[in-house]
Amino acid sequence: LKLAYEAGSAGGTYAAALNAANEIAVAAFLQEEIGFLDIQYLLEKTMDQHVSTTNITLDTILHVDERTRIETEKNIQHLLRK
């Protein structure tokens, strides 16, 4: 919940990135690929990697969503290799 408040107050594309990362992380948890506590780790890691923009258009949001999902998947694979 803390990350959601931070993303909202930071503005830009942080909220869109957090949503995309959360959807991928929760899906991985539901598929029993990662543990429940790994969700928070993945969200924090992905948000740390995100570079926000304030020039927000629909295309920007769609691009951020796509890139964040890819980065979160990569972070899951990295987590599984540990």
Short mmCIF file of C-alpha atoms in Angstrom, two decimals:
data_model
loop_
_atom_site.label_atom_id
_atom_site.label_comp_id
_atom_site.label_asym_id
_atom_site.label_seq_id
_atom_site.Cartn_x
_atom_site.Cartn_y
_atom_site.Cartn_z
CA LEU A 1 0.00 0.00 0.00
CA LYS A 2 2.93 2.30 0.73
CA LEU A 3 4.17 1.94 -2.85
CA ALA A 4 0.75 2.89 -4.18
CA TYR A 5 0.75 6.11 -2.16
CA GLU A 6 4.29 6.87 -3.29
CA ALA A 7 3.43 6.22 -6.94
CA GLY A 8 0.37 8.42 -6.69
CA SER A 9 2.17 11.30 -5.06
CA ALA A 10 5.16 11.03 -7.41
CA GLY A 11 2.87 11.43 -10.39
CA GLY A 12 4.00 10.85 -13.93
CA THR A 13 3.82 7.26 -15.09
CA TYR A 14 4.66 5.65 -11.74
CA ALA A 15 1.07 4.53 -11.07
CA ALA A 16 0.79 2.88 -14.50
CA ALA A 17 4.10 1.10 -13.94
CA LEU A 18 3.08 -0.06 -10.46
CA ASN A 19 -0.19 -1.45 -11.79
CA ALA A 20 1.52 -3.39 -14.57
CA ALA A 21 4.18 -4.78 -12.22
CA ASN A 22 1.54 -5.77 -9.68
CA GLU A 23 -0.53 -7.65 -12.26
CA ILE A 24 2.49 -9.67 -13.40
CA ALA A 25 3.73 -10.36 -9.86
CA VAL A 26 0.30 -11.46 -8.60
CA ALA A 27 -0.16 -13.71 -11.64
CA ALA A 28 3.21 -15.36 -10.90
CA PHE A 29 2.14 -15.86 -7.28
CA LEU A 30 -1.20 -17.39 -8.29
CA GLN A 31 0.66 -19.74 -10.62
CA GLU A 32 2.83 -20.69 -7.63
CA GLU A 33 6.01 -19.46 -9.34
CA ILE A 34 6.87 -17.03 -6.53
CA GLY A 35 5.98 -16.63 -2.87
CA PHE A 36 3.59 -14.03 -1.46
CA LEU A 37 6.40 -11.95 0.03
CA ASP A 38 8.16 -11.90 -3.33
CA ILE A 39 5.40 -9.66 -4.68
CA GLN A 40 6.57 -6.71 -2.56
CA TYR A 41 10.20 -7.32 -3.55
CA LEU A 42 9.29 -7.37 -7.25
CA LEU A 43 7.19 -4.22 -7.01
CA GLU A 44 9.96 -2.33 -5.23
CA LYS A 45 12.62 -3.52 -7.66
CA THR A 46 10.54 -2.70 -10.71
CA MET A 47 9.60 0.73 -9.38
CA ASP A 48 13.25 1.48 -8.64
CA GLN A 49 14.03 0.69 -12.28
CA HIS A 50 11.21 2.80 -13.68
CA VAL A 51 12.02 6.16 -15.24
CA SER A 52 8.87 8.24 -15.12
CA THR A 53 7.77 10.86 -17.58
CA THR A 54 5.36 13.72 -17.10
CA ASN A 55 4.48 13.96 -20.81
CA ILE A 56 1.60 11.51 -20.47
CA THR A 57 -0.41 10.39 -23.47
CA LEU A 58 -2.31 7.16 -24.07
CA ASP A 59 0.62 5.91 -26.16
CA THR A 60 2.99 6.69 -23.29
CA ILE A 61 0.87 4.75 -20.81
CA LEU A 62 0.59 1.77 -23.15
CA HIS A 63 4.35 1.81 -23.73
CA VAL A 64 5.06 2.03 -19.98
CA ASP A 65 2.64 -0.82 -19.34
CA GLU A 66 4.30 -3.05 -21.94
CA ARG A 67 7.88 -2.24 -20.87
CA THR A 68 7.08 -2.65 -17.17
CA ARG A 69 5.49 -6.05 -17.74
CA ILE A 70 8.62 -7.17 -19.60
CA GLU A 71 10.93 -5.84 -16.87
CA THR A 72 8.84 -7.49 -14.14
CA GLU A 73 9.03 -10.82 -15.98
CA LYS A 74 12.81 -10.42 -16.16
CA ASN A 75 12.91 -9.64 -12.44
CA ILE A 76 10.88 -12.79 -11.73
CA GLN A 77 13.31 -14.89 -13.74
CA HIS A 78 16.23 -13.32 -11.88
CA LEU A 79 14.50 -14.05 -8.56
CA LEU A 80 13.93 -17.68 -9.53
CA ARG A 81 17.63 -18.13 -10.39
CA LYS A 82 18.71 -17.14 -6.87
#
